Short mmCIF file of C-alpha atoms in Angstrom, two decimals:
data_model
loop_
_atom_site.label_atom_id
_atom_site.label_comp_id
_atom_site.label_asym_id
_atom_site.label_seq_id
_atom_site.Cartn_x
_atom_site.Cartn_y
_atom_site.Cartn_z
CA MET A 1 -15.47 19.40 22.67
CA ALA A 2 -17.08 17.55 19.77
CA GLN A 3 -20.12 19.83 19.98
CA VAL A 4 -17.90 22.92 19.87
CA LEU A 5 -16.10 21.60 16.79
CA SER A 6 -19.43 20.78 15.15
CA ASP A 7 -20.68 24.31 15.84
CA ARG A 8 -17.49 25.76 14.33
CA VAL A 9 -17.96 23.66 11.20
CA ARG A 10 -21.57 24.80 10.77
CA ASP A 11 -20.62 28.44 11.37
CA THR A 12 -17.80 28.27 8.81
CA GLU A 13 -20.05 26.65 6.22
CA ARG A 14 -22.78 29.21 6.83
CA ARG A 15 -20.38 32.13 6.34
CA PHE A 16 -18.06 30.89 3.62
CA ALA A 17 -19.30 27.73 1.87
CA TRP A 18 -21.91 29.15 -0.51
CA PRO A 19 -19.78 32.17 -1.52
CA ALA A 20 -17.11 29.58 -2.40
CA VAL A 21 -19.62 27.88 -4.72
CA LEU A 22 -20.24 31.23 -6.45
CA ALA A 23 -16.50 31.80 -6.86
CA CYS A 24 -16.02 28.32 -8.34
CA PHE A 25 -19.01 28.91 -10.64
CA CYS A 26 -17.35 32.06 -12.03
CA CYS A 27 -14.03 30.24 -12.36
CA ALA A 28 -15.80 27.52 -14.37
CA VAL A 29 -17.23 30.16 -16.71
CA VAL A 30 -13.71 31.36 -17.50
CA ALA A 31 -12.20 27.86 -17.68
CA TRP A 32 -14.80 26.37 -20.02
CA GLY A 33 -15.33 29.63 -21.90
CA PHE A 34 -11.71 29.91 -23.04
CA GLY A 35 -10.45 26.37 -22.51
CA PHE A 36 -13.32 24.18 -23.67
CA TYR A 37 -16.07 25.80 -25.74
CA GLY A 38 -13.49 28.32 -26.93
CA GLN A 39 -11.55 25.53 -28.61
CA SER A 40 -14.47 24.98 -30.97
CA VAL A 41 -14.54 28.70 -31.79
CA TYR A 42 -10.78 28.85 -32.35
CA LEU A 43 -10.85 25.85 -34.70
CA ALA A 44 -13.40 27.41 -37.03
CA ALA A 45 -11.89 30.93 -36.86
CA LEU A 46 -8.25 29.89 -37.37
CA ARG A 47 -9.17 27.58 -40.23
CA ALA A 48 -10.95 30.45 -41.98
CA ALA A 49 -8.24 33.03 -41.23
CA ASN A 50 -5.10 31.01 -41.99
CA GLY A 51 -6.31 28.25 -44.27
CA TRP A 52 -4.99 25.59 -41.90
CA SER A 53 -6.44 22.08 -42.05
CA THR A 54 -8.89 20.83 -39.47
CA ALA A 55 -6.43 18.08 -38.51
CA LEU A 56 -3.61 20.58 -37.83
CA ILE A 57 -5.65 22.82 -35.54
CA ALA A 58 -7.25 19.85 -33.79
CA SER A 59 -3.78 18.37 -33.22
CA ALA A 60 -2.78 21.56 -31.38
CA THR A 61 -5.91 21.16 -29.25
CA THR A 62 -4.85 17.59 -28.52
CA THR A 63 -1.45 18.88 -27.38
CA TYR A 64 -3.26 21.34 -25.13
CA TYR A 65 -5.29 18.62 -23.45
CA LEU A 66 -2.32 16.27 -23.10
CA ALA A 67 -0.24 18.92 -21.36
CA GLY A 68 -3.24 19.79 -19.20
CA ALA A 69 -3.62 16.14 -18.16
CA LEU A 70 -0.04 16.02 -16.89
CA LEU A 71 -0.46 19.26 -14.95
CA MET A 72 -3.93 18.36 -13.64
CA ALA A 73 -2.54 15.56 -11.48
CA LEU A 74 -0.54 18.21 -9.58
CA THR A 75 -3.49 20.54 -8.96
CA PRO A 76 -4.63 19.03 -5.62
CA ASP A 77 -1.11 19.46 -4.23
CA LEU A 78 -0.96 23.06 -5.48
CA ILE A 79 -4.25 23.85 -3.74
CA ASP A 80 -2.99 22.26 -0.52
CA ARG A 81 0.18 24.33 -0.65
CA PHE A 82 -0.98 27.71 -1.95
CA GLY A 83 -4.71 27.69 -1.36
CA PRO A 84 -7.57 27.81 -3.89
CA ARG A 85 -7.62 31.61 -4.32
CA LEU A 86 -4.05 31.93 -5.61
CA VAL A 87 -4.24 28.77 -7.74
CA MET A 88 -7.49 29.75 -9.46
CA LEU A 89 -6.62 33.41 -10.06
CA ALA A 90 -3.20 32.58 -11.45
CA GLY A 91 -4.68 29.82 -13.58
CA ALA A 92 -7.42 32.06 -15.01
CA THR A 93 -4.87 34.75 -15.90
CA VAL A 94 -2.58 32.26 -17.65
CA LEU A 95 -5.53 30.74 -19.52
CA ALA A 96 -6.71 34.13 -20.78
CA LEU A 97 -3.20 35.17 -21.86
CA GLY A 98 -2.74 31.89 -23.68
CA ALA A 99 -6.04 32.42 -25.52
CA ILE A 100 -4.88 35.89 -26.59
CA PHE A 101 -1.59 34.48 -27.88
CA LEU A 102 -3.47 31.74 -29.73
CA SER A 103 -5.80 34.25 -31.40
CA ARG A 104 -2.76 35.98 -32.91
CA ALA A 105 -1.03 32.82 -34.11
CA SER A 106 0.16 33.13 -37.71
CA ALA A 107 2.37 30.04 -37.85
CA PRO A 108 1.72 26.48 -36.63
CA TRP A 109 4.45 26.62 -33.97
CA GLN A 110 2.79 29.67 -32.43
CA LEU A 111 -0.50 27.78 -32.32
CA PHE A 112 1.08 24.87 -30.45
CA ALA A 113 3.01 27.17 -28.09
CA ALA A 114 -0.13 29.11 -27.18
CA ASP A 115 -2.00 25.89 -26.46
CA LEU A 116 0.77 24.80 -24.08
CA VAL A 117 0.40 28.07 -22.17
CA MET A 118 -3.36 27.60 -22.02
CA ALA A 119 -2.90 24.07 -20.68
CA ALA A 120 -1.42 25.37 -17.43
CA GLY A 121 -4.41 27.63 -16.93
CA TRP A 122 -6.94 24.94 -17.80
CA ALA A 123 -5.43 22.45 -15.34
CA THR A 124 -5.73 24.90 -12.43
CA THR A 125 -9.21 26.28 -13.12
CA SER A 126 -11.31 23.34 -14.35
CA SER A 127 -12.96 20.32 -12.72
CA THR A 128 -10.04 19.10 -10.58
CA ALA A 129 -9.45 22.54 -9.09
CA ILE A 130 -13.14 23.13 -8.47
CA THR A 131 -13.96 19.77 -6.89
CA ASN A 132 -10.87 19.83 -4.67
CA SER A 133 -11.54 23.40 -3.57
CA LEU A 134 -15.16 22.72 -2.66
CA ALA A 135 -14.11 19.61 -0.75
CA LEU A 136 -12.58 22.01 1.79
CA TRP A 137 -16.04 23.33 2.67
CA PHE A 138 -18.54 20.57 1.88
CA GLU A 139 -19.05 16.99 2.96
CA ARG A 140 -22.72 15.94 3.14
CA ARG A 141 -23.90 18.41 0.48
CA ARG A 142 -20.84 18.10 -1.72
CA GLY A 143 -22.83 16.70 -4.63
CA LEU A 144 -25.13 19.71 -4.71
CA ALA A 145 -22.22 22.14 -4.29
CA ILE A 146 -20.20 20.62 -7.14
CA SER A 147 -23.27 20.47 -9.36
CA LEU A 148 -24.07 24.14 -8.78
CA ALA A 149 -20.47 25.28 -9.27
CA LEU A 150 -19.98 23.31 -12.47
CA ASN A 151 -23.03 25.00 -13.92
CA GLY A 152 -20.48 27.69 -14.74
CA ALA A 153 -19.20 25.31 -17.43
CA SER A 154 -22.65 25.27 -19.00
CA ALA A 155 -23.03 29.03 -18.60
CA ALA A 156 -19.82 29.47 -20.56
CA GLY A 157 -21.38 27.70 -23.50
CA PHE A 158 -24.32 30.08 -23.85
CA THR A 159 -22.45 33.25 -22.83
CA VAL A 160 -18.73 33.17 -23.65
CA ALA A 161 -18.87 31.05 -26.81
CA PRO A 162 -21.66 33.03 -28.54
CA ALA A 163 -20.07 36.30 -27.40
CA LEU A 164 -16.77 35.27 -28.96
CA LEU A 165 -18.49 34.34 -32.21
CA HIS A 166 -20.35 37.67 -32.26
CA LEU A 167 -17.21 39.68 -31.47
CA ILE A 168 -15.17 37.77 -34.07
CA GLU A 169 -17.73 38.61 -36.74
CA HIS A 170 -17.42 42.33 -35.96
CA TYR A 171 -13.83 42.79 -34.77
CA GLY A 172 -11.85 39.67 -35.70
CA LEU A 173 -10.47 36.89 -33.52
CA PRO A 174 -7.59 38.78 -31.77
CA ALA A 175 -9.70 41.75 -30.65
CA ALA A 176 -12.60 39.49 -29.68
CA THR A 177 -10.39 37.38 -27.42
CA GLU A 178 -8.83 40.42 -25.77
CA ILE A 179 -12.22 42.00 -25.04
CA ALA A 180 -13.59 38.77 -23.58
CA ALA A 181 -10.45 38.17 -21.49
CA ALA A 182 -10.49 41.65 -19.98
CA ALA A 183 -14.19 41.47 -19.13
CA LEU A 184 -14.09 38.01 -17.59
CA LEU A 185 -10.98 38.60 -15.48
CA ALA A 186 -12.42 41.88 -14.20
CA ILE A 187 -15.48 40.00 -12.95
CA LEU A 188 -13.67 36.89 -11.71
CA SER A 189 -10.91 38.48 -9.63
CA PRO A 190 -13.02 40.14 -6.89
CA VAL A 191 -15.43 37.20 -6.73
CA VAL A 192 -12.61 34.71 -6.13
CA LEU A 193 -10.79 36.96 -3.66
CA LEU A 194 -13.94 37.41 -1.58
CA GLY A 195 -15.64 34.07 -2.16
CA LEU A 196 -12.69 31.79 -1.40
CA ARG A 197 -11.82 33.35 1.93
CA GLY A 198 -11.72 31.29 5.08
CA ALA A 199 -10.75 27.86 3.79
CA PRO A 200 -11.59 25.66 6.83
CA SER A 201 -8.46 24.96 8.83
CA HIS A 202 -10.24 22.23 10.76
CA ARG A 203 -10.55 20.04 7.66
CA PRO A 204 -7.83 17.43 7.15
CA ARG A 205 -5.39 18.59 4.51
CA ALA A 206 -3.92 15.18 3.78
CA ARG A 207 -5.78 13.99 0.75
CA SER A 208 -4.36 10.58 0.01
CA GLY A 209 -6.19 8.77 2.81
CA GLY A 210 -3.45 6.16 2.67
CA VAL A 211 -4.34 5.37 -0.94
CA GLY A 212 -1.46 5.57 -3.39
CA ARG A 213 -1.76 6.08 -7.13
CA ARG A 214 -0.48 2.57 -7.90
CA GLU A 215 -3.02 1.10 -5.52
CA LEU A 216 -5.79 3.08 -7.18
CA LEU A 217 -4.80 1.85 -10.63
CA ARG A 218 -5.24 -1.72 -9.38
CA ASP A 219 -8.64 -1.01 -7.82
CA PRO A 220 -11.53 -2.26 -10.05
CA ARG A 221 -13.82 0.48 -8.74
CA PHE A 222 -11.37 3.17 -9.80
CA ARG A 223 -10.76 1.58 -13.19
CA THR A 224 -14.48 1.54 -14.00
CA ILE A 225 -14.85 5.19 -12.94
CA ALA A 226 -11.78 6.36 -14.85
CA GLY A 227 -12.68 4.24 -17.88
CA PHE A 228 -16.21 5.62 -18.00
CA TYR A 229 -14.99 9.19 -17.60
CA ALA A 230 -12.29 8.82 -20.26
CA LEU A 231 -14.54 7.22 -22.88
CA ALA A 232 -17.46 9.59 -22.24
CA LEU A 233 -15.21 12.62 -22.52
CA VAL A 234 -13.51 11.39 -25.69
CA ALA A 235 -16.94 11.60 -27.30
CA GLN A 236 -18.04 14.75 -25.50
CA VAL A 237 -14.91 16.83 -26.03
CA GLY A 238 -14.40 15.67 -29.60
CA PHE A 239 -18.00 16.49 -30.48
CA ILE A 240 -17.99 19.93 -28.84
CA VAL A 241 -14.62 20.99 -30.28
CA HIS A 242 -15.92 20.24 -33.79
CA LEU A 243 -19.50 21.39 -33.19
CA VAL A 244 -19.16 24.88 -34.68
CA ALA A 245 -17.33 23.54 -37.74
CA LEU A 246 -19.98 20.81 -38.09
CA LEU A 247 -22.98 23.15 -37.90
CA THR A 248 -21.75 26.30 -39.66
CA PRO A 249 -22.04 24.97 -43.26
CA ARG A 250 -25.68 24.00 -42.63
CA LEU A 251 -26.89 26.63 -40.14
CA GLY A 252 -24.55 29.56 -40.78
CA SER A 253 -22.42 31.33 -38.20
CA ALA A 254 -25.39 32.73 -36.28
CA GLY A 255 -27.23 29.42 -36.36
CA ALA A 256 -24.17 27.55 -35.08
CA ALA A 257 -23.79 30.07 -32.26
CA ASN A 258 -27.46 29.64 -31.36
CA ALA A 259 -27.13 25.86 -31.36
CA VAL A 260 -24.09 25.98 -29.07
CA ALA A 261 -25.91 28.39 -26.76
CA ALA A 262 -29.02 26.18 -26.70
CA ALA A 263 -26.94 23.08 -25.94
CA SER A 264 -25.18 24.88 -23.12
CA LEU A 265 -28.42 26.19 -21.66
CA ALA A 266 -29.77 22.65 -21.78
CA ALA A 267 -26.63 21.51 -19.93
CA MET A 268 -27.29 23.99 -17.14
CA LEU A 269 -30.97 23.07 -16.86
CA GLY A 270 -30.09 19.38 -16.91
CA ARG A 271 -27.54 19.77 -14.13
CA LEU A 272 -29.87 21.94 -12.03
CA SER A 273 -32.69 19.44 -12.40
CA LEU A 274 -30.50 16.52 -11.48
CA GLY A 275 -28.73 18.44 -8.72
CA THR A 276 -31.81 18.41 -6.50
CA VAL A 277 -31.84 14.60 -6.35
CA ILE A 278 -28.33 13.64 -7.41
CA ASP A 279 -27.18 12.63 -3.91
CA ARG A 280 -30.05 10.12 -3.63
CA LEU A 281 -29.64 8.36 -7.00
CA ASP A 282 -27.82 5.23 -8.05
CA GLN A 283 -25.17 7.38 -9.66
CA ARG A 284 -23.67 4.71 -11.88
CA ARG A 285 -27.03 4.02 -13.54
CA ALA A 286 -27.79 7.73 -13.80
CA ALA A 287 -24.39 8.29 -15.43
CA ALA A 288 -25.12 5.54 -17.97
CA MET A 289 -28.51 7.09 -18.82
CA SER A 290 -26.91 10.52 -19.28
CA VAL A 291 -24.38 9.21 -21.80
CA ALA A 292 -27.09 7.20 -23.59
CA SER A 293 -29.10 10.38 -24.16
CA GLN A 294 -26.04 12.04 -25.68
CA ALA A 295 -25.57 9.10 -28.04
CA LEU A 296 -29.18 9.45 -29.20
CA GLY A 297 -28.63 13.14 -29.94
CA ILE A 298 -25.55 12.44 -32.06
CA LEU A 299 -27.28 9.53 -33.81
CA ALA A 300 -30.12 11.82 -34.89
CA MET A 301 -27.63 14.32 -36.34
CA LEU A 302 -25.82 11.48 -38.13
CA ILE A 303 -29.00 10.10 -39.72
CA TRP A 304 -30.55 13.46 -40.71
CA PRO A 305 -27.56 15.79 -41.27
CA ASP A 306 -29.43 18.19 -43.56
CA GLN A 307 -32.42 18.86 -41.32
CA PRO A 308 -31.89 22.09 -39.31
CA ALA A 309 -34.54 21.15 -36.74
CA VAL A 310 -32.79 17.82 -36.13
CA LEU A 311 -29.41 19.53 -35.79
CA TYR A 312 -30.76 21.94 -33.20
CA GLY A 313 -32.64 19.17 -31.40
CA GLY A 314 -29.68 16.81 -31.44
CA ALA A 315 -27.38 19.49 -30.05
CA ILE A 316 -29.87 20.26 -27.27
CA LEU A 317 -30.37 16.58 -26.37
CA PHE A 318 -26.61 16.08 -26.31
CA GLY A 319 -26.11 19.22 -24.24
CA ALA A 320 -28.68 18.26 -21.60
CA SER A 321 -26.20 15.77 -20.11
CA VAL A 322 -22.90 17.56 -20.76
CA GLY A 323 -22.71 18.96 -17.25
CA ASN A 324 -23.86 15.79 -15.55
CA VAL A 325 -21.20 13.68 -17.27
CA ILE A 326 -18.57 15.98 -15.75
CA THR A 327 -20.19 15.83 -12.31
CA PHE A 328 -20.87 12.11 -11.90
CA PRO A 329 -17.30 10.76 -11.49
CA ALA A 330 -16.60 12.95 -8.44
CA LEU A 331 -19.88 11.88 -6.85
CA ILE A 332 -19.24 8.19 -7.50
CA VAL A 333 -15.79 8.63 -5.93
CA GLN A 334 -17.33 10.31 -2.89
CA ARG A 335 -19.70 7.38 -2.42
CA GLU A 336 -17.24 4.55 -3.03
CA PHE A 337 -13.93 5.81 -1.55
CA PRO A 338 -12.86 7.20 1.86
CA ALA A 339 -13.39 10.94 2.30
CA ALA A 340 -9.70 11.58 2.91
CA ALA A 341 -8.85 10.00 -0.45
CA PHE A 342 -11.27 12.20 -2.42
CA GLY A 343 -8.71 14.69 -3.75
CA ARG A 344 -6.23 12.12 -4.96
CA VAL A 345 -8.83 9.82 -6.53
CA VAL A 346 -10.62 12.64 -8.36
CA GLY A 347 -7.34 14.22 -9.46
CA LEU A 348 -6.04 10.96 -10.92
CA ALA A 349 -9.35 10.14 -12.61
CA ASN A 350 -9.45 13.61 -14.18
CA ALA A 351 -5.85 13.31 -15.36
CA ILE A 352 -6.48 9.91 -16.98
CA ALA A 353 -9.69 11.13 -18.60
CA GLN A 354 -8.01 14.24 -19.96
CA PHE A 355 -5.08 12.23 -21.30
CA ALA A 356 -7.60 10.07 -23.19
CA PHE A 357 -9.82 12.83 -24.53
CA ALA A 358 -6.78 14.88 -25.51
CA PHE A 359 -6.62 12.74 -28.65
CA ALA A 360 -10.30 13.25 -29.50
CA PRO A 361 -10.02 16.59 -31.38
CA ALA A 362 -7.18 15.35 -33.59
CA LEU A 363 -8.79 11.93 -34.07
CA LEU A 364 -12.08 13.43 -35.21
CA GLY A 365 -10.20 15.96 -37.33
CA VAL A 366 -8.32 13.22 -39.17
CA ALA A 367 -11.54 11.23 -39.61
CA HIS A 368 -13.20 14.33 -41.08
CA ASP A 369 -10.35 15.09 -43.48
CA LEU A 370 -10.08 11.48 -44.70
CA ALA A 371 -13.83 11.06 -45.23
CA GLY A 372 -14.52 14.58 -46.42
CA GLY A 373 -17.28 14.95 -43.83
CA TYR A 374 -18.23 14.37 -40.22
CA GLY A 375 -20.19 11.09 -40.61
CA PRO A 376 -17.43 8.68 -39.48
CA ALA A 377 -16.36 11.07 -36.72
CA LEU A 378 -19.89 11.09 -35.27
CA ALA A 379 -20.07 7.29 -35.48
CA LEU A 380 -16.81 7.12 -33.54
CA CYS A 381 -18.31 9.31 -30.81
CA ILE A 382 -21.30 6.98 -30.48
CA ALA A 383 -19.02 3.93 -30.20
CA CYS A 384 -17.08 5.56 -27.36
CA GLN A 385 -20.31 6.39 -25.56
CA LEU A 386 -21.57 2.82 -25.76
CA ALA A 387 -18.26 1.60 -24.33
CA ALA A 388 -18.52 4.17 -21.51
CA ILE A 389 -21.99 2.91 -20.59
CA ALA A 390 -20.75 -0.68 -20.40
CA CYS A 391 -17.84 0.42 -18.24
CA VAL A 392 -19.78 2.39 -15.62
CA LEU A 393 -22.41 -0.35 -15.24
CA ARG A 394 -19.72 -2.89 -14.43
CA ARG A 395 -19.63 -2.78 -10.65
CA ALA A 396 -16.61 -4.06 -8.75
#
């Protein structure tokens, strides 16, 4: 009987598992294209179009991430109830519609309302949705599967973000967002419908593994994972949201787009390189090294802010670990917690991290406006990264 079950598992994985990775990859392109890298594009475009302050637009982005954090904790339960296909397609549609509404915002309340709509889409298409969906198909090779799928986040940076910037320059923000939304949804829909078929019914659907959220919050292992993830993403999200605004005065619109694309390409190459060995590494030490490399990239940009070569190089060095920082927490959870608890632990860690980094865009925006430049904001990012390194290296 056990052999028959094992054969069924291998047959299901052979037929459906890798198409599911492709579907999650495409979903990540949409999620990070509109919901992550897109936020940097919106900040610069809305500031230029409406004359709004950096702090105001960044505060709306903070509202977006806060609402997303609350909804993200529910995503594993939604996938259990409705399945990954419906959750991801509905989420991608809502995210795209929210981006279209945001592009047409002409008053601050419209900006905040659009970001709240986008939050629902982001929560159901980003890392929590992807890791929990792939957990239905993968066990031993889950690290590789998640790493490959989340390369869609990197791909979004050198495809969707530069495309938006190019389209905005020629057609304006509203038309650019509509064109990108139509194209991406047209590609995503059939891939998700076909790629996320056949979710394994033999896998246990109960995801708590007897571990409650209160128990997790008392667990030192969980606190170090969640603390690392939150601090690292405060720096990462804050930096990326402000990256276009930081680089445009020195590199121009085209140069900023090229730098974002180069950083995103570096993120994909970094994740692909690490993906081949990621399941064999001491993942806490590797996570610390990844964040340290990002801090070095920001430090170079802080010391030599008027050197174009340094700005490009710093963005690329920072970008090389962007994808890995997103991937490591789920892999540490897989190694240190029971398999049945994976969904709940990852979902709660993602929710806590997003709640923390939700404040990063507004915090860096206020620091920029008060100082009249990005120097203190970059220093704040480095401080958060050093704290994240200390946190992840503290083993329970």
